[in-house]
Coordinates of C-alpha atoms in Angstrom, one line a residue:
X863 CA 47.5 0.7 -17.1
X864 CA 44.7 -0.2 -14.9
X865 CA 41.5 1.4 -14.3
X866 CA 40.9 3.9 -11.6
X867 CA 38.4 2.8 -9.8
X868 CA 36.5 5.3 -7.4
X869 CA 34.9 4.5 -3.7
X870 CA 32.7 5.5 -1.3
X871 CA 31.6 4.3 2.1
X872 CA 28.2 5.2 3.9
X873 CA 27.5 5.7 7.4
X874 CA 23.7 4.8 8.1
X875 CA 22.7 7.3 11.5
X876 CA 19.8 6.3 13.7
X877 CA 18.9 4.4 17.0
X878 CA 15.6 4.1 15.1
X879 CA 17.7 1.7 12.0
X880 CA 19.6 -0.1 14.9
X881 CA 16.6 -0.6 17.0
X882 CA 14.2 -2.2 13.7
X883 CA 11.8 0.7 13.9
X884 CA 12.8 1.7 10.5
X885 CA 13.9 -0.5 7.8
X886 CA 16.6 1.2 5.5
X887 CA 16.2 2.0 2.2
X888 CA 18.9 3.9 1.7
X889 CA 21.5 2.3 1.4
X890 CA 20.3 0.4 -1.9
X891 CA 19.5 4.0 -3.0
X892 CA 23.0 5.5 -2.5
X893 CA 24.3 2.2 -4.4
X894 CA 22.7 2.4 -7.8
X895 CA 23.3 5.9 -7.5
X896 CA 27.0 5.8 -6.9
X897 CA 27.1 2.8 -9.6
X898 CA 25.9 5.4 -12.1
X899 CA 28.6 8.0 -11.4
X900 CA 31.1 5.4 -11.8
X901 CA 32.4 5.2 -8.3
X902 CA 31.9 1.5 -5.6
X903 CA 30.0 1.6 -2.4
X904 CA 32.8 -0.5 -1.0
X905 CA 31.2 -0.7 3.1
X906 CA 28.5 0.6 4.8
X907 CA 28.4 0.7 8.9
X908 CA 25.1 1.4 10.8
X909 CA 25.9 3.6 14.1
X910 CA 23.5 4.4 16.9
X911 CA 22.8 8.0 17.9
X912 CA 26.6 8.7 19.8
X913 CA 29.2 11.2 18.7
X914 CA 31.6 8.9 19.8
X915 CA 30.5 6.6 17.3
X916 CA 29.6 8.7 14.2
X917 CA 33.1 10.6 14.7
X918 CA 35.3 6.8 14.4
X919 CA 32.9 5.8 11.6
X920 CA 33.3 8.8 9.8
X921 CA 37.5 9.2 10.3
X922 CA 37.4 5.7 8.8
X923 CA 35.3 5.9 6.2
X924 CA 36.6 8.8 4.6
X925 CA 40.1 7.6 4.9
X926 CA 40.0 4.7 3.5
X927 CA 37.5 5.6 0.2
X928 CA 37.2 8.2 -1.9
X929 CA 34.3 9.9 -0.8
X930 CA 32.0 9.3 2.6
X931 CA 28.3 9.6 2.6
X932 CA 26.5 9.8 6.4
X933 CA 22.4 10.0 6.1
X934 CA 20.3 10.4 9.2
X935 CA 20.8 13.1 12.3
X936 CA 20.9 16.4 10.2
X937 CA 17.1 17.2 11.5
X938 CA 16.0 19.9 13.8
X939 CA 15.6 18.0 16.6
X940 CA 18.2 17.5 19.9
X941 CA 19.3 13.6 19.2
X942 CA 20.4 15.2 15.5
X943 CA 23.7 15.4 15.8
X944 CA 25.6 14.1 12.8
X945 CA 26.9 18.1 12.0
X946 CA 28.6 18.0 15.7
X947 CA 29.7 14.8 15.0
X948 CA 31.5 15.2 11.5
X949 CA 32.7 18.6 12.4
X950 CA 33.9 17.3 15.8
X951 CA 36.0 14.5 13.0
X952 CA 37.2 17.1 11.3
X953 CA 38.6 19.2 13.6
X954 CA 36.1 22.3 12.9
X955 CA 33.8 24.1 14.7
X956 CA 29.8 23.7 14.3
X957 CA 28.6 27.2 12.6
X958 CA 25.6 28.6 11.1
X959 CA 25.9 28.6 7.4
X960 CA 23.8 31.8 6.3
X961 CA 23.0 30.2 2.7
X962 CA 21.1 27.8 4.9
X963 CA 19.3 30.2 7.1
X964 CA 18.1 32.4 4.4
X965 CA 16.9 28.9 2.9
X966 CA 15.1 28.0 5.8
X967 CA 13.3 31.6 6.5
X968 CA 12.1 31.6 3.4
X969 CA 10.4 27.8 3.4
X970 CA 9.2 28.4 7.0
X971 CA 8.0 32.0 6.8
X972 CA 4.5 30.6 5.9
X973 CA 4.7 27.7 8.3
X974 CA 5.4 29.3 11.5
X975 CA 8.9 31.2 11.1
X976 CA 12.2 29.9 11.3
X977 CA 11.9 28.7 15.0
X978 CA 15.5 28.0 17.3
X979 CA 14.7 24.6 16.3
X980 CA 14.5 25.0 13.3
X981 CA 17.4 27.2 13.0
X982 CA 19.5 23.7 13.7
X983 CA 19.6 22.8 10.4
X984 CA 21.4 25.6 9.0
X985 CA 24.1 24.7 11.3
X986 CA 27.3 22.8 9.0
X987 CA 30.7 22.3 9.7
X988 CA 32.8 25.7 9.7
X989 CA 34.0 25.6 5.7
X990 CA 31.1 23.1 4.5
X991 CA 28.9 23.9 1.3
X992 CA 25.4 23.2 0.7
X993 CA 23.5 20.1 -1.1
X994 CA 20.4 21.4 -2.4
X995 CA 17.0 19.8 -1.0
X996 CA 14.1 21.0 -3.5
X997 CA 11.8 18.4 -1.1
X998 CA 11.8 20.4 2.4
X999 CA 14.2 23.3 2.7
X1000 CA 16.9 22.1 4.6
X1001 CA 19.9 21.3 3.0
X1002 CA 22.5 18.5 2.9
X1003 CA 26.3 19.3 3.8
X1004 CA 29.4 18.7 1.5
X1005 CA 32.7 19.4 3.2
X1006 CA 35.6 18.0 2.0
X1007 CA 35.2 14.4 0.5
X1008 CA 32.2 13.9 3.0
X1009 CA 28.3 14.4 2.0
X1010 CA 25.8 14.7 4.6
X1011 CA 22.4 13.6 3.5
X1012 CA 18.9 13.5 5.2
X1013 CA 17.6 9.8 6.5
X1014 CA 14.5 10.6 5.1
X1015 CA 14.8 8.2 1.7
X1016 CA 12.8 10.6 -0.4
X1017 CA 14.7 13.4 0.5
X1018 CA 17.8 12.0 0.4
X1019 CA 16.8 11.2 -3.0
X1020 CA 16.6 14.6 -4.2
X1021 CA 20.0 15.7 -2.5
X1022 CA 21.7 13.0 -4.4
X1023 CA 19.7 14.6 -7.8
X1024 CA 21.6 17.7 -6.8
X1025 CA 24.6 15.8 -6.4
X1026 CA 24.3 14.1 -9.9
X1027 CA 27.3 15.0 -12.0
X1028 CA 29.4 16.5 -9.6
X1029 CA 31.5 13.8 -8.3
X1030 CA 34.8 12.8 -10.1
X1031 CA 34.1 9.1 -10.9
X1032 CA 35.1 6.1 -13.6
X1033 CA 32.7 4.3 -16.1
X1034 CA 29.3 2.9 -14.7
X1035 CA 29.6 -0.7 -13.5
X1036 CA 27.8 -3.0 -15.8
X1037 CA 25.6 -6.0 -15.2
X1038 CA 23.7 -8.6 -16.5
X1039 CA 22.5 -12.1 -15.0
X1040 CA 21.4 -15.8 -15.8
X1041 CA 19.9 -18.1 -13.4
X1042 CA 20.0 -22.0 -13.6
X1043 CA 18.5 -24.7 -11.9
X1044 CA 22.0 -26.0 -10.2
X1045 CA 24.2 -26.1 -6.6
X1046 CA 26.6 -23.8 -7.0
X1047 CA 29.2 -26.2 -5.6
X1048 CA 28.8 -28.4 -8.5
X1049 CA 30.0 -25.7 -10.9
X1050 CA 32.3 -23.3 -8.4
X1051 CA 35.1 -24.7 -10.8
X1052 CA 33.3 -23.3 -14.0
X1053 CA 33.0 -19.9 -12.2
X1054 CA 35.9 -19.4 -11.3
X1055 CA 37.7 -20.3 -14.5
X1056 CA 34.9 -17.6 -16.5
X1057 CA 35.8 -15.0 -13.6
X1058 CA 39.8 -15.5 -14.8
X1059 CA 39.2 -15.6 -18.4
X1060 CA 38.2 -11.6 -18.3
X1061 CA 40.1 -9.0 -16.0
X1062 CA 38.0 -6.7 -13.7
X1063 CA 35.5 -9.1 -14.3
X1064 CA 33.4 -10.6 -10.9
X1065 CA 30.7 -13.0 -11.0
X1066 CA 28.0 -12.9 -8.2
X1067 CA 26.7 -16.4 -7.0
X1068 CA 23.3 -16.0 -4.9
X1069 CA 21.7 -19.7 -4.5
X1070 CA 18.4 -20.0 -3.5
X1071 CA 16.0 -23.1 -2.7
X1072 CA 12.4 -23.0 -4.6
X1073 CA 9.7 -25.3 -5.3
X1074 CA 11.5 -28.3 -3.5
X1075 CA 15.2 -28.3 -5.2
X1076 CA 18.1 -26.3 -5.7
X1077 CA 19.2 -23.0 -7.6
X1078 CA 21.4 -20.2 -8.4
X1079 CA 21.5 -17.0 -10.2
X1080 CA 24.7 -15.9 -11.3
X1081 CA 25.2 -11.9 -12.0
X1082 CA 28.4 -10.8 -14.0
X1083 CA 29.6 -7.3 -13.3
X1084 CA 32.2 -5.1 -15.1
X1085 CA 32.5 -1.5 -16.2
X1086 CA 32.8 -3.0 -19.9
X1087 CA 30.0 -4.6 -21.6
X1088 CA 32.1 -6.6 -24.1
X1089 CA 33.1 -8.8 -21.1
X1090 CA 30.0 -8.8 -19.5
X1091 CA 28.5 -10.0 -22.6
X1092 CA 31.8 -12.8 -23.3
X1093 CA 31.4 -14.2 -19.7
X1094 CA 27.6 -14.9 -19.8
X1095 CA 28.0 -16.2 -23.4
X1096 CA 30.8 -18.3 -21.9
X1097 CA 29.2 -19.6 -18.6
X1098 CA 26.0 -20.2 -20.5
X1099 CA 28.3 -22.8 -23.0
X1100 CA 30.0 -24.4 -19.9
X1101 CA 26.5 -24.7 -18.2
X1102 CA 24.5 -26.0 -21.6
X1103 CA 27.8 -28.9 -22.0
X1104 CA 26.8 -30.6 -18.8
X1105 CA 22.9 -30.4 -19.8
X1106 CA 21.2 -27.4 -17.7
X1107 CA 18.8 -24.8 -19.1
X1108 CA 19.7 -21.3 -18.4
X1109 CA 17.2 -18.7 -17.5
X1110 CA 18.6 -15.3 -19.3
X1111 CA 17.7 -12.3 -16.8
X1112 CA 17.7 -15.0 -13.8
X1113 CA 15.1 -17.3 -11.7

């Protein structure tokens, strides 16, 4: 029987990503993350600042994967509004979760007092949980097979720490990879054949151009590490028969 294999898509919030203000780093972050529960990032879509746009992503996204992460627009401020979007997806109304006001008084009562503002990010889609956020107070929203997280990659770091263990997944996906001085048209053959000779196996190809000629690195993925290990042992005979040095760990 196959393996199950567990997704996840990510929608990326922010006329500040869209715009180039503010390079992403989270979407690397949620990967090796997910990789380590055992479930795929299988597509990521970048949305401006528009419910319109955050609800289709969203009703997408968490149709067609497992689970749906959304970081960016869960702040206190009036363009934040990711929790109107998703619960707008959903069908729900917007409430104020009180979890997440007691939460925020409690961080802000020696910074100022929990302001109107402020009071924003309590609000969660009607029926939503809480993510814990040990970095500043507010939380991140679960609701359903959707997980809200902060933009901020720091603090989306620590929501997903909260988050660690509690997502059904499969086994980790394993890699390792060799690089070699070659085109990777001259051996596409050879890569394909190694790919074949292991099932669930997938082999990476990412050429590059350095010091005035021609290589690849080559990075062979599967959730078991028998096959990882037969497939570089393999592609590292085919690639030694027609005379190339391999570089274990890459160029």
């Amino acid at each position: 029987m196959d393996e199950r294999i567990w997704t996840a898509g990510l929608v990326v919030i922010g006329d500040e990503i869209l715009s180039g203000r503010t390079q992403d780093r989270n979407v690397a972050q949620l990967a090796t993350w997910l990789n380590a529960q055992g479930i795929r990032l299988g597509e990521v879509r970048v949305v401006a600042d528009r419910q319109e746009a955050i609800v289709e992503a969203v009703n997408t996204l968490r149709t067609r994967y497992d689970y749906c992460f959304t970081t960016g627009g869960i702040g206190p401020t009036h363009d934040d509004i990711s929790v109107d979007a998703v619960a707008a997806a959903l069908g729900v109304d917007v409430v104020i979760h009180p979890e997440a006001r007691a939460i925020l008084e409690g961080y802000y009562a020696s910074r100022g007092g929990l302001t109107d503002m402020r009071l924003r990010m309590a609000r969660v889609p009607a029926g939503a949980e809480l993510i814990s956020n040990r970095m500043s107070g507010a939380p991140g929203i679960r609701i359903g097979n959707v997980f809200m997280l902060a933009g901020v990659p720091h603090i989306a770091a620590g929501m997903l720490d909260a988050l660690t263990g509690q997502l059904e997944g499969g086994r980790p996906l394993l890699a390792r990879t060799i690089g070699c001085w070659v085109a990777e048209s001259e051996i596409a053959e050879l890569l394909a054949k190694v790919e074949r000779s292991r099932q669930g196996v997938t082999i990476g190809s990412y050429p590059f151009f350095r010091e005035g000629r021609t290589g690849a690195n080559f990075v062979i993925r599967s959730t078991s590490q028998e096959d990882v290990d037969a497939c570089i042992a393999e592609l590292t005979a085919g690639l030694e028969a027609q005379g190339r040095e391999v570089v274990d760990g890459g160029i």
